[in-house]
């Protein structure tokens, strides 16, 4: 009685985004590891609004409570401060396994931790999936293709990765995480899904995570030089985060268990990309060239034939639309950080 009253008072103070009502039969208990990060928090929003029960597990290495704070206190939502390198015992129906640093400066900061998260952490999540009979989706990466010799990259390509280079902790960590998924599928009948995610951008990317989209937008907004690493002839293909979330959910709920590329096939050189951002932001930043990154993949573009065929998925948000939303987000973030510096 008194508990119900306290809950009403607390919930009365906070208004949540609208959540659909699902019957017990349709409502799933969903775990999102890394759910306080950039991609994870958008997935949380979508699954919560669909009416599911969502548990986020995060150690806040690169994620922030702020990304999910609008759900804290909601009866369908739970946030656990936990490092997945340690075992986790909970009861769930589906696991979206996203926990891992994702930007090169973040994953190179502590390569051993990156390896532990992708190997021991993935084993723990597969052990959990096995025990509770949950389906697990691994957020893998286009980095499993390394510096590819095949263009565009399809899922049958085995990749070209330097196993002892600076990116290896992430690339090889994700490759072995995929291997583990299929070993648990074969030996223990765990249902697995593997998404090979290509470069993704959008609001809630971390300001200082060093990825090209956040670097270039922030540099342009602050009239600083735009730093192109190397000659800028290397290419990337950028997808907007809402398209990725659509793809992850379609894959999780499909019957297809082989790896699937999720990315936008529109490819640009990095120097072109610098010019696009400069033209959208305005200002008078100069484009300067800096030392190339070691082992930087030279060309990257997904072949998305498999996702189209088995998931009926393709990206919908045009690059310029996504970039404008992201620029607006970073403008607000800059205002916010200036404001908190003043106070
Ligand atoms: P992010 O850094 O914003 O999010 C990762 C989250 O995982 C963070 O909240 C972090 O605190 C958490 N985390 C890291 N190690 C952990 C641990 N040991 N235990 C618990 N939580 C831990 O990155 P993101 O861009 O949202 O990426 C999410 C996933 O998607 C990652 O697995 C990444 O490898 C994959 N991915 C992302 C991209 C991209 O362009 N964003 C591309 C390919 C693959
Ligand atoms: N595990 C976990 N949560 C669970 C079940 C298992 O974190 O609900 C961990 C467990 O600590 C183990 C790992 O997952 O280290 C792999 O589990 P599995 O059952 O495959 O291995 P075993 O326990 O037999 O070594
Ligand atoms: N890059 C750049 N300037 C920057 C940051 C990145 O030229 O300030 C380049 C980087 O060398 C790479 C591409 O942009 O070729 C994409 O880098 P990012 O770190 O975003 O992701 P990656 O695809 O390498 O994981």
Short mmCIF file of C-alpha atoms and ligand atoms in Angstrom, two decimals:
data_model
loop_
_atom_site.label_atom_id
_atom_site.label_comp_id
_atom_site.label_asym_id
_atom_site.label_seq_id
_atom_site.Cartn_x
_atom_site.Cartn_y
_atom_site.Cartn_z
CA UNK A 1 0.00 0.00 0.00
CA UNK A 2 2.59 2.51 1.17
CA UNK A 3 5.02 1.20 -1.51
CA UNK A 4 2.43 1.80 -4.21
CA UNK A 5 1.92 5.34 -2.96
CA UNK A 6 5.65 6.06 -2.96
CA UNK A 7 5.85 4.75 -6.51
CA UNK A 8 3.00 6.96 -7.63
CA UNK A 9 4.60 10.01 -6.09
CA UNK A 10 7.95 9.23 -7.67
CA UNK A 11 6.45 8.46 -11.06
CA UNK A 12 4.29 11.55 -10.86
CA UNK A 13 7.46 13.65 -10.72
CA UNK A 14 8.93 12.18 -13.85
CA UNK A 15 7.26 11.77 -17.21
CA UNK A 16 8.53 8.99 -19.43
CA UNK A 17 8.40 8.65 -23.21
CA UNK A 18 5.23 6.83 -24.26
CA UNK A 19 5.43 3.05 -23.92
CA UNK A 20 3.17 0.63 -25.79
CA UNK A 21 1.24 -1.90 -23.72
CA UNK A 22 2.25 -5.51 -24.44
CA UNK A 23 0.49 -8.54 -23.06
CA UNK A 24 2.54 -10.91 -20.91
CA UNK A 25 2.83 -13.31 -23.86
CA UNK A 26 4.37 -10.72 -26.20
CA UNK A 27 6.51 -8.90 -23.65
CA UNK A 28 10.15 -10.02 -23.60
CA UNK A 29 12.84 -9.61 -20.96
CA UNK A 30 15.72 -8.13 -22.90
CA UNK A 31 19.32 -7.62 -21.75
CA UNK A 32 21.45 -5.01 -23.51
CA UNK A 33 25.14 -5.14 -22.59
CA UNK A 34 26.76 -1.77 -23.28
CA UNK A 35 23.27 -0.24 -23.22
CA UNK A 36 24.50 3.07 -21.81
CA UNK A 37 26.69 3.63 -24.87
CA UNK A 38 25.93 5.35 -28.16
CA UNK A 39 24.22 2.53 -30.13
CA UNK A 40 22.95 0.67 -27.04
CA UNK A 41 21.02 3.64 -25.69
CA UNK A 42 19.12 4.09 -28.98
CA UNK A 43 18.25 0.40 -28.91
CA UNK A 44 17.04 0.80 -25.31
CA UNK A 45 14.69 3.60 -26.42
CA UNK A 46 13.19 1.54 -29.22
CA UNK A 47 12.68 -1.64 -27.16
CA UNK A 48 11.27 0.27 -24.19
CA UNK A 49 8.79 2.13 -26.41
CA UNK A 50 7.70 -1.22 -27.87
CA UNK A 51 6.74 -2.26 -24.32
CA UNK A 52 9.48 -4.76 -23.45
CA UNK A 53 11.30 -5.13 -20.13
CA UNK A 54 14.84 -3.89 -20.64
CA UNK A 55 17.89 -4.47 -18.45
CA UNK A 56 21.06 -2.53 -19.24
CA UNK A 57 24.41 -3.81 -18.03
CA UNK A 58 27.28 -1.36 -18.37
CA UNK A 59 30.58 -0.56 -16.64
CA UNK A 60 30.45 3.07 -17.89
CA UNK A 61 33.88 2.88 -19.51
CA UNK A 62 32.68 4.83 -22.56
CA UNK A 63 28.95 4.90 -21.82
CA UNK A 64 27.08 7.41 -19.67
CA UNK A 65 24.13 7.21 -17.34
CA UNK A 66 22.85 10.36 -19.05
CA UNK A 67 22.17 8.37 -22.26
CA UNK A 68 19.46 6.33 -20.50
CA UNK A 69 18.50 8.59 -17.60
CA UNK A 70 15.07 9.31 -19.14
CA UNK A 71 14.14 5.68 -18.31
CA UNK A 72 15.54 5.44 -14.79
CA UNK A 73 12.71 4.66 -12.38
CA UNK A 74 10.40 3.22 -15.09
CA UNK A 75 8.95 -0.11 -13.98
CA UNK A 76 10.09 -1.86 -17.20
CA UNK A 77 13.67 -0.60 -16.95
CA UNK A 78 16.70 -1.62 -14.93
CA UNK A 79 20.28 -0.32 -15.03
CA UNK A 80 23.03 -2.53 -13.59
CA UNK A 81 26.54 -1.19 -13.04
CA UNK A 82 28.46 -4.35 -13.89
CA UNK A 83 31.55 -5.38 -15.84
CA UNK A 84 30.77 -8.32 -18.14
CA UNK A 85 34.26 -9.73 -17.68
CA UNK A 86 32.68 -11.02 -14.45
CA UNK A 87 29.85 -13.59 -14.57
CA UNK A 88 26.27 -12.35 -14.50
CA UNK A 89 23.28 -14.33 -13.31
CA UNK A 90 19.90 -12.94 -14.38
CA UNK A 91 16.84 -14.31 -16.21
CA UNK A 92 16.21 -12.98 -19.74
CA UNK A 93 14.73 -14.00 -23.12
CA UNK A 94 17.03 -12.09 -25.48
CA UNK A 95 20.54 -10.63 -25.20
CA UNK A 96 21.85 -7.82 -27.38
CA UNK A 97 25.57 -8.06 -26.65
CA UNK A 98 27.09 -4.65 -27.43
CA UNK A 99 29.53 -4.11 -24.57
CA UNK A 100 32.95 -3.22 -25.99
CA UNK A 101 34.81 0.00 -26.59
CA UNK A 102 34.24 0.86 -30.25
CA UNK A 103 36.33 3.85 -31.32
CA UNK A 104 40.03 3.24 -32.12
CA UNK A 105 41.43 5.58 -29.40
CA UNK A 106 39.11 3.95 -26.83
CA UNK A 107 39.91 0.35 -27.69
CA UNK A 108 43.65 1.08 -27.99
CA UNK A 109 43.69 2.86 -24.61
CA UNK A 110 43.72 -0.48 -22.75
CA UNK A 111 44.14 -3.31 -25.29
CA UNK A 112 44.16 -6.02 -22.61
CA UNK A 113 40.81 -4.82 -21.26
CA UNK A 114 39.43 -4.70 -24.80
CA UNK A 115 40.52 -8.32 -25.27
CA UNK A 116 39.07 -9.41 -21.93
CA UNK A 117 35.74 -7.72 -22.68
CA UNK A 118 35.41 -9.32 -26.11
CA UNK A 119 36.64 -12.79 -25.08
CA UNK A 120 35.82 -13.44 -21.39
CA UNK A 121 32.86 -11.04 -21.54
CA UNK A 122 31.42 -12.81 -24.59
CA UNK A 123 31.95 -16.25 -23.03
CA UNK A 124 30.02 -15.07 -19.96
CA UNK A 125 27.14 -13.78 -22.06
CA UNK A 126 27.06 -17.04 -24.04
CA UNK A 127 27.13 -19.00 -20.78
CA UNK A 128 24.18 -16.92 -19.60
CA UNK A 129 22.36 -17.45 -22.92
CA UNK A 130 22.96 -21.19 -22.63
CA UNK A 131 21.67 -21.40 -19.05
CA UNK A 132 18.48 -19.41 -19.60
CA UNK A 133 17.91 -20.50 -23.27
CA UNK A 134 18.04 -16.90 -24.52
CA UNK A 135 18.90 -15.85 -28.06
CA UNK A 136 22.11 -13.76 -28.24
CA UNK A 137 22.95 -11.15 -30.86
CA UNK A 138 26.62 -10.16 -31.06
CA UNK A 139 27.50 -6.63 -32.19
CA UNK A 140 30.44 -7.57 -34.38
CA UNK A 141 32.15 -5.19 -36.77
CA UNK A 142 33.38 -4.53 -40.31
CA UNK A 143 36.83 -4.57 -38.66
CA UNK A 144 36.72 -8.39 -38.91
CA UNK A 145 37.53 -7.75 -42.60
CA UNK A 146 40.66 -5.77 -41.57
CA UNK A 147 42.26 -3.82 -44.42
CA UNK A 148 40.19 -5.64 -47.06
CA UNK A 149 41.44 -6.95 -50.38
CA UNK A 150 37.87 -7.48 -51.57
CA UNK A 151 35.61 -4.52 -52.36
CA UNK A 152 32.81 -4.12 -51.37
CA UNK A 153 32.99 -6.60 -48.50
CA UNK A 154 30.49 -9.45 -48.34
CA UNK A 155 30.04 -11.86 -45.45
CA UNK A 156 31.87 -14.72 -47.16
CA UNK A 157 35.13 -12.75 -47.17
CA UNK A 158 37.51 -14.01 -44.45
CA UNK A 159 39.33 -10.72 -43.98
CA UNK A 160 42.86 -9.37 -43.90
CA UNK A 161 43.80 -8.57 -40.33
CA UNK A 162 47.22 -7.96 -38.79
CA UNK A 163 47.03 -10.15 -35.65
CA UNK A 164 49.71 -8.19 -33.78
CA UNK A 165 49.03 -4.61 -34.93
CA UNK A 166 47.53 -1.79 -32.82
CA UNK A 167 43.96 -2.58 -33.92
CA UNK A 168 44.30 -6.33 -33.25
CA UNK A 169 42.87 -6.23 -29.71
CA UNK A 170 39.56 -5.14 -31.21
CA UNK A 171 39.63 -6.89 -34.61
CA UNK A 172 40.82 -10.24 -33.29
CA UNK A 173 38.70 -9.84 -30.15
CA UNK A 174 35.57 -9.54 -32.31
CA UNK A 175 36.71 -12.35 -34.61
CA UNK A 176 37.09 -14.75 -31.70
CA UNK A 177 33.78 -13.50 -30.26
CA UNK A 178 32.14 -14.61 -33.54
CA UNK A 179 33.95 -17.96 -33.31
CA UNK A 180 32.61 -18.41 -29.78
CA UNK A 181 29.05 -17.67 -30.90
CA UNK A 182 29.14 -20.40 -33.52
CA UNK A 183 30.85 -22.85 -31.14
CA UNK A 184 28.02 -22.33 -28.60
CA UNK A 185 25.48 -22.68 -31.40
CA UNK A 186 26.97 -25.96 -32.59
CA UNK A 187 27.86 -27.54 -29.27
CA UNK A 188 25.21 -26.15 -26.92
CA UNK A 189 22.36 -25.23 -29.32
CA UNK A 190 22.46 -21.57 -28.26
CA UNK A 191 20.59 -19.41 -30.78
CA UNK A 192 23.00 -16.75 -32.05
CA UNK A 193 22.81 -13.78 -34.41
CA UNK A 194 25.91 -11.91 -35.64
CA UNK A 195 25.69 -8.34 -36.96
CA UNK A 196 28.81 -6.99 -38.68
CA UNK A 197 28.30 -3.31 -38.11
CA UNK A 198 29.90 -0.70 -40.39
CA UNK A 199 30.72 2.90 -39.34
CA UNK A 200 27.69 4.37 -37.59
CA UNK A 201 27.03 7.92 -36.40
CA UNK A 202 24.35 10.02 -34.76
CA UNK A 203 23.36 11.83 -31.56
CA UNK A 204 24.88 10.49 -28.31
CA UNK A 205 28.21 9.69 -29.94
CA UNK A 206 30.77 10.61 -27.36
CA UNK A 207 32.23 14.10 -27.90
CA UNK A 208 35.83 13.04 -27.36
CA UNK A 209 35.87 9.49 -28.63
CA UNK A 210 38.15 10.42 -31.53
CA UNK A 211 35.99 8.96 -34.30
CA UNK A 212 36.04 10.80 -37.57
CA UNK A 213 32.42 12.03 -37.45
CA UNK A 214 32.67 13.52 -33.94
CA UNK A 215 36.16 14.94 -34.58
CA UNK A 216 35.25 16.69 -37.85
CA UNK A 217 31.94 18.11 -36.60
CA UNK A 218 33.46 19.44 -33.37
CA UNK A 219 36.45 20.89 -35.20
CA UNK A 220 34.18 22.64 -37.72
CA UNK A 221 31.83 23.97 -35.00
CA UNK A 222 34.80 25.44 -33.11
CA UNK A 223 36.57 26.85 -36.19
CA UNK A 224 39.53 24.57 -35.55
CA UNK A 225 41.51 22.81 -38.30
CA UNK A 226 39.94 19.62 -39.60
CA UNK A 227 42.46 16.82 -39.11
CA UNK A 228 42.63 14.34 -41.98
CA UNK A 229 44.90 11.39 -41.17
CA UNK A 230 47.14 10.57 -44.15
CA UNK A 231 46.15 11.79 -47.61
CA UNK A 232 42.43 11.31 -46.93
CA UNK A 233 42.03 8.97 -49.92
CA UNK A 234 40.92 6.12 -47.63
CA UNK A 235 37.16 5.52 -47.78
CA UNK A 236 34.36 4.80 -45.31
CA UNK A 237 30.58 4.33 -45.64
CA UNK A 238 28.52 5.92 -42.88
CA UNK A 239 25.15 4.77 -41.59
CA UNK A 240 22.77 6.69 -39.36
CA UNK A 241 22.08 5.10 -35.98
CA UNK A 242 18.30 4.64 -36.42
CA UNK A 243 18.95 2.50 -39.52
CA UNK A 244 21.33 0.33 -37.50
CA UNK A 245 18.76 -0.11 -34.70
CA UNK A 246 16.17 -1.22 -37.30
CA UNK A 247 18.68 -3.74 -38.67
CA UNK A 248 19.69 -5.12 -35.26
CA UNK A 249 16.07 -5.72 -34.27
CA UNK A 250 15.21 -7.26 -37.65
CA UNK A 251 18.18 -9.61 -37.35
CA UNK A 252 17.44 -10.58 -33.74
CA UNK A 253 13.86 -11.51 -34.65
CA UNK A 254 14.70 -13.28 -37.93
CA UNK A 255 15.40 -16.96 -38.53
CA UNK A 256 18.76 -16.22 -40.10
CA UNK A 257 21.80 -17.19 -38.02
CA UNK A 258 24.80 -16.48 -40.28
CA UNK A 259 26.68 -13.13 -40.03
CA UNK A 260 24.94 -10.14 -41.64
CA UNK A 261 26.53 -6.82 -42.68
CA UNK A 262 24.62 -3.76 -41.45
CA UNK A 263 25.85 -0.54 -43.03
CA UNK A 264 25.17 2.11 -45.62
CA UNK A 265 26.88 1.36 -48.94
CA UNK A 266 27.30 5.07 -49.85
CA UNK A 267 31.08 5.40 -49.85
CA UNK A 268 33.16 8.58 -49.46
CA UNK A 269 36.85 9.36 -49.20
CA UNK A 270 37.74 10.93 -45.86
CA UNK A 271 38.80 14.16 -47.55
CA UNK A 272 35.42 14.36 -49.32
CA UNK A 273 33.77 13.73 -45.99
CA UNK A 274 35.73 16.62 -44.42
CA UNK A 275 34.47 18.93 -47.17
CA UNK A 276 30.85 17.73 -46.74
CA UNK A 277 30.93 18.45 -43.00
CA UNK A 278 32.58 21.81 -43.53
CA UNK A 279 29.90 22.81 -46.04
CA UNK A 280 27.08 21.77 -43.66
CA UNK A 281 28.56 23.46 -40.57
CA UNK A 282 29.94 26.57 -42.32
CA UNK A 283 32.71 28.55 -40.60
CA UNK A 284 36.26 28.93 -41.80
CA UNK A 285 38.12 25.83 -40.64
CA UNK A 286 41.02 24.68 -42.78
CA UNK A 287 41.54 21.04 -43.73
CA UNK A 288 45.02 19.88 -42.65
CA UNK A 289 46.77 16.54 -43.16
CA UNK A 290 48.29 14.65 -40.22
CA UNK A 291 50.27 11.41 -39.95
CA UNK A 292 48.34 8.37 -41.21
CA UNK A 293 47.08 5.84 -38.64
CA UNK A 294 48.97 2.53 -38.55
CA UNK A 295 47.09 -0.32 -40.29
CA UNK A 296 44.24 2.05 -41.25
CA UNK A 297 41.86 0.14 -43.57
CA UNK A 298 42.04 1.85 -46.99
CA UNK A 299 38.61 1.02 -48.40
CA UNK A 300 35.43 0.03 -46.64
CA UNK A 301 31.97 -0.43 -48.07
CA UNK A 302 29.42 -3.08 -47.13
CA UNK A 303 27.77 -5.45 -49.56
CA UNK A 304 24.27 -5.50 -48.01
CA UNK A 305 22.72 -8.08 -50.34
CA UNK A 306 22.31 -10.55 -47.49
CA UNK A 307 20.51 -8.10 -45.18
CA UNK A 308 18.19 -7.11 -48.03
CA UNK A 309 17.45 -10.72 -48.92
CA UNK A 310 16.97 -12.23 -45.45
CA UNK A 311 15.83 -9.24 -43.37
CA UNK A 312 14.19 -7.02 -46.00
CA UNK A 313 16.44 -4.31 -44.53
CA UNK A 314 18.22 -1.41 -46.15
CA UNK A 315 19.30 1.97 -44.76
CA UNK A 316 16.77 4.77 -45.21
CA UNK A 317 18.27 7.94 -43.71
CA UNK A 318 20.24 10.04 -46.25
CA UNK A 319 23.75 11.05 -45.11
CA UNK A 320 22.98 14.80 -45.10
CA UNK A 321 19.83 14.34 -42.99
CA UNK A 322 21.72 12.25 -40.42
CA UNK A 323 24.66 14.65 -40.38
CA UNK A 324 22.41 17.67 -39.77
CA UNK A 325 20.81 15.92 -36.77
CA UNK A 326 24.24 15.02 -35.43
CA UNK A 327 25.57 18.55 -35.90
CA UNK A 328 22.59 19.89 -33.95
CA UNK A 329 23.30 17.39 -31.17
CA UNK A 330 26.95 18.46 -30.93
CA UNK A 331 25.95 22.15 -30.92
CA UNK A 332 23.80 21.46 -27.86
CA UNK A 333 26.54 19.41 -26.21
CA UNK A 334 29.03 22.26 -26.68
CA UNK A 335 26.55 24.74 -25.19
CA UNK A 336 25.99 22.41 -22.29
CA UNK A 337 29.69 21.93 -21.56
CA UNK A 338 30.35 25.70 -21.78
CA UNK A 339 27.45 26.30 -19.42
CA UNK A 340 28.71 23.75 -16.87
CA UNK A 341 32.25 25.21 -17.08
CA UNK A 342 30.82 28.65 -16.19
CA UNK A 343 28.85 27.30 -13.19
P1 LIG B 1 30.17 2.88 -27.11
O1 LIG B 1 31.59 2.96 -26.66
O2 LIG B 1 29.37 4.13 -27.14
O3 LIG B 1 29.36 1.80 -26.27
C1 LIG B 1 29.93 0.64 -25.73
C2 LIG B 1 29.36 0.44 -24.33
O4 LIG B 1 29.91 -0.74 -23.75
C3 LIG B 1 29.69 1.59 -23.38
O5 LIG B 1 28.52 2.00 -22.72
C4 LIG B 1 30.71 0.98 -22.42
O6 LIG B 1 30.73 1.62 -21.16
C5 LIG B 1 30.27 -0.47 -22.39
N1 LIG B 1 31.32 -1.42 -21.98
C6 LIG B 1 32.58 -1.51 -22.48
N2 LIG B 1 33.24 -2.50 -21.85
C7 LIG B 1 32.38 -3.07 -20.95
C8 LIG B 1 32.48 -4.11 -20.00
N3 LIG B 1 33.62 -4.80 -19.85
N4 LIG B 1 31.40 -4.40 -19.25
C9 LIG B 1 30.24 -3.71 -19.37
N5 LIG B 1 30.10 -2.69 -20.25
C10 LIG B 1 31.15 -2.37 -21.04
O7 LIG B 1 30.21 2.22 -28.57
P2 LIG B 1 29.06 2.03 -29.65
O8 LIG B 1 29.45 2.81 -30.85
O9 LIG B 1 27.73 2.23 -29.06
O10 LIG B 1 29.27 0.49 -30.02
C11 LIG B 1 28.42 -0.52 -29.52
C12 LIG B 1 28.82 -1.86 -30.12
O11 LIG B 1 28.72 -1.83 -31.54
C13 LIG B 1 30.27 -2.27 -29.80
O12 LIG B 1 30.29 -3.66 -29.53
C14 LIG B 1 31.01 -1.98 -31.07
O13 LIG B 1 32.12 -2.83 -31.22
C15 LIG B 1 29.94 -2.23 -32.14
N6 LIG B 1 30.21 -1.45 -33.35
C16 LIG B 1 29.99 -0.10 -33.38
C17 LIG B 1 30.29 0.61 -34.54
C18 LIG B 1 30.08 2.09 -34.63
O14 LIG B 1 30.41 2.69 -35.66
N7 LIG B 1 29.51 2.75 -33.66
C19 LIG B 1 30.82 -0.06 -35.67
C20 LIG B 1 31.05 -1.42 -35.57
C21 LIG B 1 30.72 -2.12 -34.42
N1 LIG B 2 27.97 -17.66 -16.84
C1 LIG B 2 27.38 -16.45 -16.49
N2 LIG B 2 26.03 -16.44 -16.25
C2 LIG B 2 25.26 -17.56 -16.34
C3 LIG B 2 25.87 -18.77 -16.71
C4 LIG B 2 27.25 -18.79 -16.96
O1 LIG B 2 28.04 -15.42 -16.40
O2 LIG B 2 24.06 -17.45 -16.11
C5 LIG B 2 29.43 -17.68 -17.12
C6 LIG B 2 30.16 -18.69 -16.27
O3 LIG B 2 30.83 -17.98 -15.25
C7 LIG B 2 31.13 -19.35 -17.21
C8 LIG B 2 30.78 -18.83 -18.58
O4 LIG B 2 29.58 -18.08 -18.45
O5 LIG B 2 32.45 -18.95 -16.93
C9 LIG B 2 30.58 -19.93 -19.59
O6 LIG B 2 29.52 -20.75 -19.15
P1 LIG B 2 29.47 -22.30 -19.55
O7 LIG B 2 28.25 -22.87 -18.92
O8 LIG B 2 29.61 -22.45 -21.01
O9 LIG B 2 30.81 -22.84 -18.95
P2 LIG B 2 31.15 -23.61 -17.62
O10 LIG B 2 30.43 -22.92 -16.50
O11 LIG B 2 30.70 -25.00 -17.86
O12 LIG B 2 32.64 -23.46 -17.55
N1 LIG B 3 40.20 9.95 -39.37
C1 LIG B 3 40.70 11.18 -39.77
N2 LIG B 3 40.69 12.20 -38.88
C2 LIG B 3 40.21 12.07 -37.61
C3 LIG B 3 39.68 10.82 -37.20
C4 LIG B 3 39.70 9.78 -38.11
O1 LIG B 3 41.14 11.34 -40.93
O2 LIG B 3 40.23 13.08 -36.86
C5 LIG B 3 40.17 8.84 -40.34
C6 LIG B 3 40.78 7.54 -39.86
O3 LIG B 3 42.17 7.51 -40.12
C7 LIG B 3 40.01 6.51 -40.68
C8 LIG B 3 38.63 7.14 -40.86
O4 LIG B 3 38.81 8.54 -40.61
O5 LIG B 3 40.60 6.36 -41.94
C9 LIG B 3 37.57 6.57 -39.91
O6 LIG B 3 38.07 6.62 -38.59
P1 LIG B 3 37.22 6.24 -37.30
O7 LIG B 3 38.16 6.34 -36.15
O8 LIG B 3 35.99 7.05 -37.24
O9 LIG B 3 36.74 4.74 -37.51
P2 LIG B 3 37.38 3.40 -38.13
O10 LIG B 3 36.56 3.16 -39.35
O11 LIG B 3 38.82 3.62 -38.48
O12 LIG B 3 37.18 2.40 -37.07
#
